[in-house]
Amino acid sequence: MRKIVNGILAVALVAVMLVIGGLTLAGNARSLGYALLVTYTQYLEPDSGFFGNVQARIQSVTNAINASLLGKDWFRRANAAFQLALGKEVLSFGGTTMVRLSTGQLYDVQPDYDISSNLDTILRLKDKLDEKGIPMVYAYAHSELYEDGLLPEGVEDYNNKVADDIVSGLRQAGIPTIDSRQVYRDHGLTLDQAVYRTDQHWSILTAFTVFGETLKALNDTGALALDPSLGDLDNYRMEIVPRAHMGDVGARLGEGLVEPDDFQLITPLFPTQITQRISRPTSEGGGFDQRSGSFQEAAMYMEKMEGEGAANRYDTYGLHRELTYFTNEDAPEGRLLILKDSFGTPVSTFYSLAVREVCALDLRKGRITAEEMVEEFQPDAVLVVYCQEMMREKNYVLVD
C-alpha cells in the first residue's frame, strides 16, 4: 500500500511540475526568447568562448523562468504566512533570507560582496570622462538600513559594510559621492518618511532630497549652473496619500502580511513646461513615445495614482526604460547624462526641472554603453544614481 501511495504522489508531483513548467513556457515565450537571444549578454564574461556563451544563455533563461514561474507568488505568500504564523523572525525563501526588522518592516539579508570589479568599471568610465573634461558625480542609493539596531539579534548582514566599500572606494578615486545615509541624517528624516515597508526602494521624499544634494554637487563641478532652490521642498507641494502604495515586498507576501505604505506626491508650485521622449521596449516595437506639458503632465505618470486601494505607485515618477530624454526650455542651459537604475528614476524625473536637456540611461534595459551615450549626447556632466545591487551584480555595461 505504501508503495502505491508513494507512486501516486510521485506521479501527481511530476504532473504538477509539467503543468506549471508548460504553462510558464507558453505564457512567457516572448520574454524567454528575449533572454535567450538578447539579455544573455549581461552574463557574458570577457573572452567567454563557445561554452561561456552557452552558459550565459542558460543563466539568462533560468533567471527569466524564475522570475515568471506560474504560481510563484501564491506559493511564496503561503510559505511566508506559514513561517510568520510560527512566530519566526527569519524567513527563508530558497536562496533568500528575509527578516522582520524591529520597525516591523521585512528586509532581505545581504551577504558580503567584493565590489572591486564593478568599482574598477566605474573608475574606467571616470578616466574616459576626464579625458573629455566631463565631471562625474555619484549618488549612492541605500535601502532599508538607515539606522542601527533594526536587525533581529544574531542576524549577520553586510548591507552597510558593502555600502561603506562603495562610498569610500568612489571618494578615494576622487569622485564626488552623495551617500543617501548621510543625506538621511543631515535632513533629519525618519524611517517612515525615508523608506517603504512594502518596497525595496527609498521613498519619493528621499529621492527628492538626494536630488537637492546632487544639485549642489553638480554646481560645485563648475560644468553646470543650476538653481539650488529647486532642491528646496518649500517650492513644492507635498501631498501624503495614505495606504496607497504596495511595492515588490508587498506583492511578494500579500497585503494581509504587509501593511500598505503612504505615498508622497511632490509637485512644483511654480509653472513648468517640459517635453519627455521615452524609449519603448523592443517587445513593443521599439521607437519613442513623446509627451509635453507641465511637470505632472509630461514628466510624471499621474495615471499610476488612479484606482482604489493599494498598488505599485512608484512608477508615478517615471518608467524604467532604457532611454528617457527631457527638454525644458525654461531651465538653465546645459546637458546632463544620468546613469540610473530604478532608484534613480524619480531623481531623473526631478532633474527635468533643473537642466535644459537631460538624458537618463538605464544600462540594464538594452545594449547601449555609457561610453557610446557620452559620444552621442555630449553631456556637460554625468550623474550616476545607483543602489547597492548595481555594484553587486553583472547586469549592466558601463564601458565597452
Short mmCIF file of C-alpha atoms in Angstrom, two decimals:
data_model
loop_
_atom_site.label_atom_id
_atom_site.label_comp_id
_atom_site.label_asym_id
_atom_site.label_seq_id
_atom_site.Cartn_x
_atom_site.Cartn_y
_atom_site.Cartn_z
CA MET A 1 0.00 0.00 0.00
CA ARG A 2 2.82 2.41 0.89
CA LYS A 3 4.44 1.81 -2.50
CA ILE A 4 1.15 2.55 -4.24
CA VAL A 5 0.62 5.78 -2.30
CA ASN A 6 4.22 6.85 -2.97
CA GLY A 7 3.79 6.06 -6.64
CA ILE A 8 0.55 8.07 -6.87
CA LEU A 9 2.16 11.04 -5.09
CA ALA A 10 5.22 10.86 -7.36
CA VAL A 11 3.05 10.83 -10.49
CA ALA A 12 0.96 13.71 -9.15
CA LEU A 13 4.09 15.72 -8.36
CA VAL A 14 5.55 15.16 -11.82
CA ALA A 15 2.21 16.09 -13.40
CA VAL A 16 2.03 19.34 -11.41
CA MET A 17 5.62 20.18 -12.37
CA LEU A 18 4.88 19.52 -16.05
CA VAL A 19 1.72 21.65 -15.96
CA ILE A 20 3.46 24.55 -14.18
CA GLY A 21 6.50 24.31 -16.45
CA GLY A 22 4.45 24.04 -19.62
CA LEU A 23 2.16 26.95 -18.78
CA THR A 24 5.14 29.06 -17.72
CA LEU A 25 6.85 28.44 -21.05
CA ALA A 26 3.66 29.01 -23.05
CA GLY A 27 2.74 32.23 -21.27
CA ASN A 28 6.21 33.76 -21.37
CA ALA A 29 7.60 32.61 -24.70
CA ARG A 30 8.49 36.14 -25.82
CA SER A 31 10.39 37.10 -22.67
CA LEU A 32 12.17 33.74 -22.52
CA GLY A 33 13.19 34.07 -26.14
CA TYR A 34 14.46 37.58 -25.45
CA ALA A 35 16.51 36.23 -22.53
CA LEU A 36 17.99 33.53 -24.78
CA LEU A 37 18.82 35.81 -27.71
CA VAL A 38 19.46 39.26 -26.19
CA THR A 39 19.80 39.68 -22.43
CA TYR A 40 22.20 36.75 -22.08
CA THR A 41 24.96 39.24 -22.98
CA GLN A 42 24.63 40.66 -19.45
CA TYR A 43 26.06 37.39 -18.11
CA LEU A 44 28.93 37.03 -20.58
CA GLU A 45 32.44 37.15 -19.19
CA PRO A 46 35.20 38.72 -21.32
CA ASP A 47 36.57 36.24 -23.88
CA SER A 48 33.94 33.69 -22.87
CA GLY A 49 34.26 31.47 -25.91
CA PHE A 50 31.64 28.97 -27.05
CA PHE A 51 30.99 27.28 -23.70
CA GLY A 52 30.90 30.60 -21.85
CA ASN A 53 28.33 31.82 -24.37
CA VAL A 54 26.18 28.73 -23.78
CA GLN A 55 26.50 29.11 -20.01
CA ALA A 56 25.44 32.77 -20.19
CA ARG A 57 22.34 31.87 -22.22
CA ILE A 58 21.39 29.11 -19.75
CA GLN A 59 21.79 31.50 -16.82
CA SER A 60 19.74 34.19 -18.56
CA VAL A 61 16.87 31.80 -19.40
CA THR A 62 16.98 30.28 -15.90
CA ASN A 63 16.65 33.71 -14.30
CA ALA A 64 13.79 34.59 -16.65
CA ILE A 65 11.96 31.37 -15.75
CA ASN A 66 12.48 32.00 -12.04
CA ALA A 67 11.02 35.48 -12.44
CA SER A 68 7.89 34.30 -14.29
CA LEU A 69 7.22 30.84 -12.83
CA LEU A 70 3.50 30.15 -12.73
CA GLY A 71 2.11 30.24 -9.19
CA LYS A 72 5.37 31.54 -7.70
CA ASP A 73 3.70 34.45 -5.92
CA TRP A 74 0.97 32.26 -4.40
CA PHE A 75 3.44 29.67 -3.10
CA ARG A 76 5.73 32.39 -1.74
CA ARG A 77 2.87 34.09 0.10
CA ALA A 78 1.67 30.79 1.54
CA ASN A 79 5.21 29.99 2.67
CA ALA A 80 5.61 33.43 4.30
CA ALA A 81 2.25 33.21 6.03
CA PHE A 82 3.14 29.79 7.44
CA GLN A 83 6.54 30.94 8.73
CA LEU A 84 5.12 34.14 10.25
CA ALA A 85 2.32 32.15 11.90
CA LEU A 86 5.04 30.14 13.63
CA GLY A 87 6.42 33.40 15.02
CA LYS A 88 9.64 33.27 13.02
CA GLU A 89 11.68 36.48 12.66
CA VAL A 90 13.89 34.92 9.98
CA LEU A 91 12.08 33.69 6.85
CA SER A 92 13.71 31.50 4.21
CA PHE A 93 12.79 31.71 0.51
CA GLY A 94 15.11 29.42 -1.41
CA GLY A 95 18.37 31.35 -1.65
CA THR A 96 16.93 34.46 0.04
CA THR A 97 16.72 35.12 3.77
CA MET A 98 14.17 37.69 4.88
CA VAL A 99 13.94 39.07 8.42
CA ARG A 100 11.46 41.21 10.26
CA LEU A 101 13.14 44.42 11.44
CA SER A 102 12.39 45.99 14.81
CA THR A 103 10.21 48.51 12.93
CA GLY A 104 8.06 45.66 11.56
CA GLN A 105 9.45 46.01 8.05
CA LEU A 106 10.57 42.93 6.13
CA TYR A 107 14.11 43.01 4.80
CA ASP A 108 16.25 40.73 2.62
CA VAL A 109 19.54 39.99 4.40
CA GLN A 110 22.56 40.92 2.27
CA PRO A 111 25.73 38.79 2.03
CA ASP A 112 29.25 40.18 1.81
CA TYR A 113 30.46 41.00 -1.70
CA ASP A 114 33.68 42.12 -3.31
CA ILE A 115 32.69 45.17 -5.34
CA SER A 116 36.20 45.85 -6.64
CA SER A 117 35.49 44.62 -10.19
CA ASN A 118 32.40 46.81 -10.65
CA LEU A 119 34.18 49.70 -8.91
CA ASP A 120 37.02 49.38 -11.42
CA THR A 121 34.44 49.63 -14.21
CA ILE A 122 33.15 52.91 -12.74
CA LEU A 123 36.69 54.21 -12.45
CA ARG A 124 37.44 53.33 -16.09
CA LEU A 125 34.42 55.37 -17.10
CA LYS A 126 35.65 58.25 -14.93
CA ASP A 127 39.03 58.14 -16.68
CA LYS A 128 37.36 58.33 -20.08
CA LEU A 129 35.21 61.25 -18.93
CA ASP A 130 38.27 63.02 -17.51
CA GLU A 131 39.89 62.81 -20.94
CA LYS A 132 36.93 64.77 -22.32
CA GLY A 133 36.77 67.22 -19.41
CA ILE A 134 33.38 65.89 -18.28
CA PRO A 135 32.91 65.67 -14.49
CA MET A 136 31.09 62.79 -12.78
CA VAL A 137 29.01 62.87 -9.58
CA TYR A 138 27.82 59.64 -7.94
CA ALA A 139 24.74 59.30 -5.71
CA TYR A 140 24.67 56.07 -3.70
CA ALA A 141 21.10 54.89 -3.02
CA HIS A 142 20.76 52.87 0.19
CA SER A 143 17.81 50.64 1.05
CA GLU A 144 16.21 50.00 4.46
CA LEU A 145 19.04 50.02 7.00
CA TYR A 146 19.36 53.74 7.71
CA GLU A 147 19.56 53.20 11.47
CA ASP A 148 21.32 50.79 13.84
CA GLY A 149 19.60 48.13 15.92
CA LEU A 150 16.96 47.17 13.35
CA LEU A 151 18.01 43.56 12.73
CA PRO A 152 16.99 40.62 14.93
CA GLU A 153 19.68 39.51 17.36
CA GLY A 154 22.27 37.21 15.83
CA VAL A 155 21.47 38.02 12.20
CA GLU A 156 24.60 38.79 10.15
CA ASP A 157 24.14 41.34 7.39
CA TYR A 158 26.65 43.13 5.15
CA ASN A 159 24.48 45.88 3.66
CA ASN A 160 26.24 48.76 5.41
CA LYS A 161 29.68 47.19 5.07
CA VAL A 162 29.33 46.92 1.29
CA ALA A 163 27.86 50.45 1.21
CA ASP A 164 30.96 51.72 3.02
CA ASP A 165 33.17 49.89 0.50
CA ILE A 166 31.34 51.56 -2.40
CA VAL A 167 31.33 55.08 -0.99
CA SER A 168 34.93 55.02 0.27
CA GLY A 169 36.17 53.50 -2.99
CA LEU A 170 34.49 56.19 -5.07
CA ARG A 171 35.71 59.02 -2.87
CA GLN A 172 39.27 57.70 -2.80
CA ALA A 173 39.18 57.80 -6.60
CA GLY A 174 38.21 61.48 -6.48
CA ILE A 175 34.55 61.06 -7.49
CA PRO A 176 32.21 63.43 -5.58
CA THR A 177 29.84 60.99 -3.89
CA ILE A 178 26.50 61.66 -2.21
CA ASP A 179 25.73 58.97 0.36
CA SER A 180 21.97 58.77 0.97
CA ARG A 181 22.64 57.51 4.51
CA GLN A 182 24.34 60.84 5.28
CA VAL A 183 21.56 62.75 3.50
CA TYR A 184 19.07 60.92 5.74
CA ARG A 185 20.90 62.10 8.85
CA ASP A 186 21.62 65.64 7.66
CA HIS A 187 17.99 66.30 6.76
CA GLY A 188 16.54 64.71 9.90
CA LEU A 189 14.49 62.15 8.01
CA THR A 190 12.78 59.28 9.81
CA LEU A 191 12.41 55.70 8.62
CA ASP A 192 8.68 56.04 7.99
CA GLN A 193 9.43 59.03 5.72
CA ALA A 194 12.52 57.66 4.00
CA VAL A 195 11.81 54.03 3.10
CA TYR A 196 8.82 51.84 2.36
CA ARG A 197 7.54 48.83 4.29
CA THR A 198 6.30 47.15 1.11
CA ASP A 199 9.18 48.02 -1.20
CA GLN A 200 12.95 47.77 -1.54
CA HIS A 201 13.08 51.35 -2.86
CA TRP A 202 13.62 54.56 -0.99
CA SER A 203 10.65 56.92 -0.80
CA ILE A 204 9.92 59.75 -3.21
CA LEU A 205 10.88 62.18 -0.43
CA THR A 206 14.33 60.56 -0.13
CA ALA A 207 14.75 60.68 -3.91
CA PHE A 208 13.83 64.37 -3.90
CA THR A 209 16.21 65.11 -1.01
CA VAL A 210 19.08 63.36 -2.82
CA PHE A 211 18.15 65.34 -5.95
CA GLY A 212 18.69 68.54 -3.95
CA GLU A 213 22.10 67.39 -2.70
CA THR A 214 23.28 66.34 -6.16
CA LEU A 215 22.24 69.77 -7.48
CA LYS A 216 24.83 71.29 -5.15
CA ALA A 217 27.47 68.73 -6.08
CA LEU A 218 26.98 69.30 -9.82
CA ASN A 219 27.16 73.07 -9.28
CA ASP A 220 30.46 72.58 -7.46
CA THR A 221 31.96 70.93 -10.57
CA GLY A 222 31.51 74.19 -12.49
CA ALA A 223 30.20 72.30 -15.53
CA LEU A 224 26.57 73.33 -14.96
CA ALA A 225 24.97 76.39 -13.39
CA LEU A 226 21.89 75.03 -11.63
CA ASP A 227 19.37 76.72 -9.36
CA PRO A 228 19.85 75.20 -5.87
CA SER A 229 16.41 76.46 -4.79
CA LEU A 230 14.93 73.71 -6.96
CA GLY A 231 16.01 71.31 -4.23
CA ASP A 232 14.11 73.26 -1.55
CA LEU A 233 10.91 71.49 -0.56
CA ASP A 234 9.30 74.87 0.24
CA ASN A 235 8.97 75.40 -3.51
CA TYR A 236 6.84 72.26 -3.86
CA ARG A 237 3.55 70.89 -2.71
CA MET A 238 3.81 67.55 -0.89
CA GLU A 239 0.65 65.50 -0.54
CA ILE A 240 0.60 62.31 1.54
CA VAL A 241 -1.71 59.70 0.02
CA PRO A 242 -2.45 57.23 2.85
CA ARG A 243 -2.08 53.46 2.36
CA ALA A 244 -1.77 53.85 -1.40
CA HIS A 245 1.49 52.07 -2.25
CA MET A 246 2.18 48.34 -2.42
CA GLY A 247 5.69 47.61 -3.69
CA ASP A 248 7.60 44.46 -4.57
CA VAL A 249 7.88 43.13 -1.00
CA GLY A 250 4.15 43.58 -0.57
CA ALA A 251 3.48 41.87 -3.87
CA ARG A 252 5.69 39.01 -2.75
CA LEU A 253 3.90 38.49 0.55
CA GLY A 254 0.44 39.97 0.06
CA GLU A 255 -1.45 42.81 1.72
CA GLY A 256 -2.57 40.54 4.53
CA LEU A 257 1.03 40.27 5.75
CA VAL A 258 2.38 43.74 4.90
CA GLU A 259 0.53 46.99 5.59
CA PRO A 260 0.40 49.33 2.55
CA ASP A 261 2.60 52.43 2.55
CA ASP A 262 1.63 56.06 2.50
CA PHE A 263 2.84 57.61 -0.77
CA GLN A 264 4.35 61.09 -1.16
CA LEU A 265 3.33 63.20 -4.14
CA ILE A 266 5.81 66.07 -4.60
CA THR A 267 4.93 68.57 -7.34
CA PRO A 268 6.28 72.06 -8.11
CA LEU A 269 4.42 75.20 -7.05
CA PHE A 270 5.95 77.11 -9.98
CA PRO A 271 4.85 76.91 -13.66
CA THR A 272 6.56 74.28 -15.80
CA GLN A 273 6.67 73.24 -19.46
CA ILE A 274 8.53 70.03 -20.28
CA THR A 275 8.84 67.57 -23.15
CA GLN A 276 9.67 63.92 -22.49
CA ARG A 277 10.77 61.32 -25.05
CA ILE A 278 10.98 57.79 -23.70
CA SER A 279 12.03 54.61 -25.47
CA ARG A 280 9.59 51.77 -25.97
CA PRO A 281 10.75 48.20 -25.27
CA THR A 282 11.74 46.08 -28.25
CA SER A 283 8.81 43.78 -27.38
CA GLU A 284 6.50 46.76 -28.06
CA GLY A 285 8.08 47.64 -31.38
CA GLY A 286 10.82 50.00 -30.23
CA GLY A 287 10.93 53.70 -31.06
CA PHE A 288 9.97 56.52 -28.71
CA ASP A 289 6.84 57.92 -27.10
CA GLN A 290 6.61 61.68 -26.59
CA ARG A 291 4.53 63.85 -24.26
CA SER A 292 4.63 67.56 -23.48
CA GLY A 293 3.05 69.76 -20.83
CA SER A 294 3.51 70.62 -17.20
CA PHE A 295 5.75 68.56 -14.90
CA GLN A 296 2.74 66.48 -13.86
CA GLU A 297 1.58 66.00 -17.44
CA ALA A 298 4.90 65.34 -19.17
CA ALA A 299 7.43 64.05 -16.63
CA MET A 300 5.12 62.23 -14.21
CA TYR A 301 2.62 59.43 -14.84
CA MET A 302 -0.31 60.59 -12.76
CA GLU A 303 -2.47 57.80 -14.18
CA LYS A 304 -0.49 55.46 -11.90
CA MET A 305 -2.30 57.11 -8.96
CA GLU A 306 -5.70 56.13 -10.29
CA GLY A 307 -7.74 53.33 -8.79
CA GLU A 308 -8.82 52.44 -5.28
CA GLY A 309 -6.74 50.54 -2.78
CA ALA A 310 -3.02 49.89 -2.66
CA ALA A 311 -0.99 49.38 -5.84
CA ASN A 312 2.55 49.99 -7.03
CA ARG A 313 2.64 53.79 -7.31
CA TYR A 314 6.41 54.13 -7.69
CA ASP A 315 6.15 54.45 -11.48
CA THR A 316 4.23 57.70 -10.98
CA TYR A 317 7.70 59.27 -11.09
CA GLY A 318 8.86 57.60 -14.28
CA LEU A 319 9.13 54.35 -16.19
CA HIS A 320 12.26 52.21 -16.01
CA ARG A 321 13.09 52.29 -19.72
CA GLU A 322 16.46 52.24 -21.46
CA LEU A 323 16.37 55.89 -22.56
CA THR A 324 14.46 58.89 -21.30
CA TYR A 325 15.03 62.40 -22.63
CA PHE A 326 13.72 65.59 -21.02
CA THR A 327 13.77 69.05 -22.59
CA ASN A 328 12.92 72.14 -20.52
CA GLU A 329 13.47 75.44 -22.34
CA ASP A 330 12.90 77.38 -19.11
CA ALA A 331 15.75 75.62 -17.29
CA PRO A 332 19.40 76.77 -17.33
CA GLU A 333 21.27 75.76 -20.46
CA GLY A 334 23.22 72.53 -20.19
CA ARG A 335 23.24 68.81 -20.90
CA LEU A 336 23.19 66.19 -18.14
CA LEU A 337 23.58 62.45 -18.69
CA ILE A 338 22.16 60.38 -15.82
CA LEU A 339 23.10 56.72 -15.46
CA LYS A 340 20.37 55.25 -13.29
CA ASP A 341 18.59 52.20 -12.01
CA SER A 342 15.05 52.19 -10.59
CA PHE A 343 16.20 54.20 -7.55
CA GLY A 344 17.46 56.86 -9.94
CA THR A 345 14.26 57.06 -11.99
CA PRO A 346 12.48 59.64 -9.76
CA VAL A 347 15.76 61.57 -9.35
CA SER A 348 15.97 61.78 -13.16
CA THR A 349 12.38 62.98 -13.31
CA PHE A 350 13.10 65.81 -10.84
CA TYR A 351 16.08 66.81 -13.00
CA SER A 352 13.66 67.68 -15.80
CA LEU A 353 13.04 70.83 -13.72
CA ALA A 354 16.71 71.75 -13.38
CA VAL A 355 18.57 71.29 -16.68
CA ARG A 356 17.70 72.31 -20.25
CA GLU A 357 18.44 68.83 -21.65
CA VAL A 358 18.56 65.56 -19.70
CA CYS A 359 19.25 62.05 -20.94
CA ALA A 360 18.61 59.22 -18.45
CA LEU A 361 20.11 55.85 -19.42
CA ASP A 362 19.23 52.55 -17.73
CA LEU A 363 22.00 50.18 -18.73
CA ARG A 364 20.02 47.14 -17.58
CA LYS A 365 17.47 47.61 -20.34
CA GLY A 366 19.50 47.44 -23.55
CA ARG A 367 22.88 47.27 -25.22
CA ILE A 368 23.96 50.92 -25.35
CA THR A 369 27.06 51.55 -23.24
CA ALA A 370 27.66 54.67 -21.19
CA GLU A 371 30.66 55.49 -23.36
CA GLU A 372 28.53 55.34 -26.52
CA MET A 373 25.91 57.58 -24.90
CA VAL A 374 28.56 60.13 -23.94
CA GLU A 375 29.67 60.30 -27.58
CA GLU A 376 26.11 60.65 -28.83
CA PHE A 377 24.66 63.04 -26.22
CA GLN A 378 27.80 65.11 -25.50
CA PRO A 379 26.87 65.94 -21.89
CA ASP A 380 28.40 68.71 -19.79
CA ALA A 381 28.33 66.40 -16.75
CA VAL A 382 27.41 62.83 -15.78
CA LEU A 383 25.39 61.87 -12.71
CA VAL A 384 25.28 58.23 -11.59
CA VAL A 385 22.40 57.20 -9.29
CA TYR A 386 22.77 53.55 -8.35
CA CYS A 387 21.68 51.35 -5.48
CA GLN A 388 23.95 48.74 -3.97
CA GLU A 389 22.60 45.94 -6.14
CA MET A 390 24.11 47.54 -9.24
CA MET A 391 27.55 47.12 -7.70
CA ARG A 392 26.78 43.54 -6.62
CA GLU A 393 25.57 42.27 -9.99
CA LYS A 394 26.93 41.99 -13.51
CA ASN A 395 23.73 43.26 -15.04
CA TYR A 396 24.98 46.30 -16.90
CA VAL A 397 27.87 47.52 -19.03
CA LEU A 398 29.37 50.97 -18.48
CA VAL A 399 32.35 50.81 -20.80
CA ASP A 400 32.55 48.65 -23.92
#
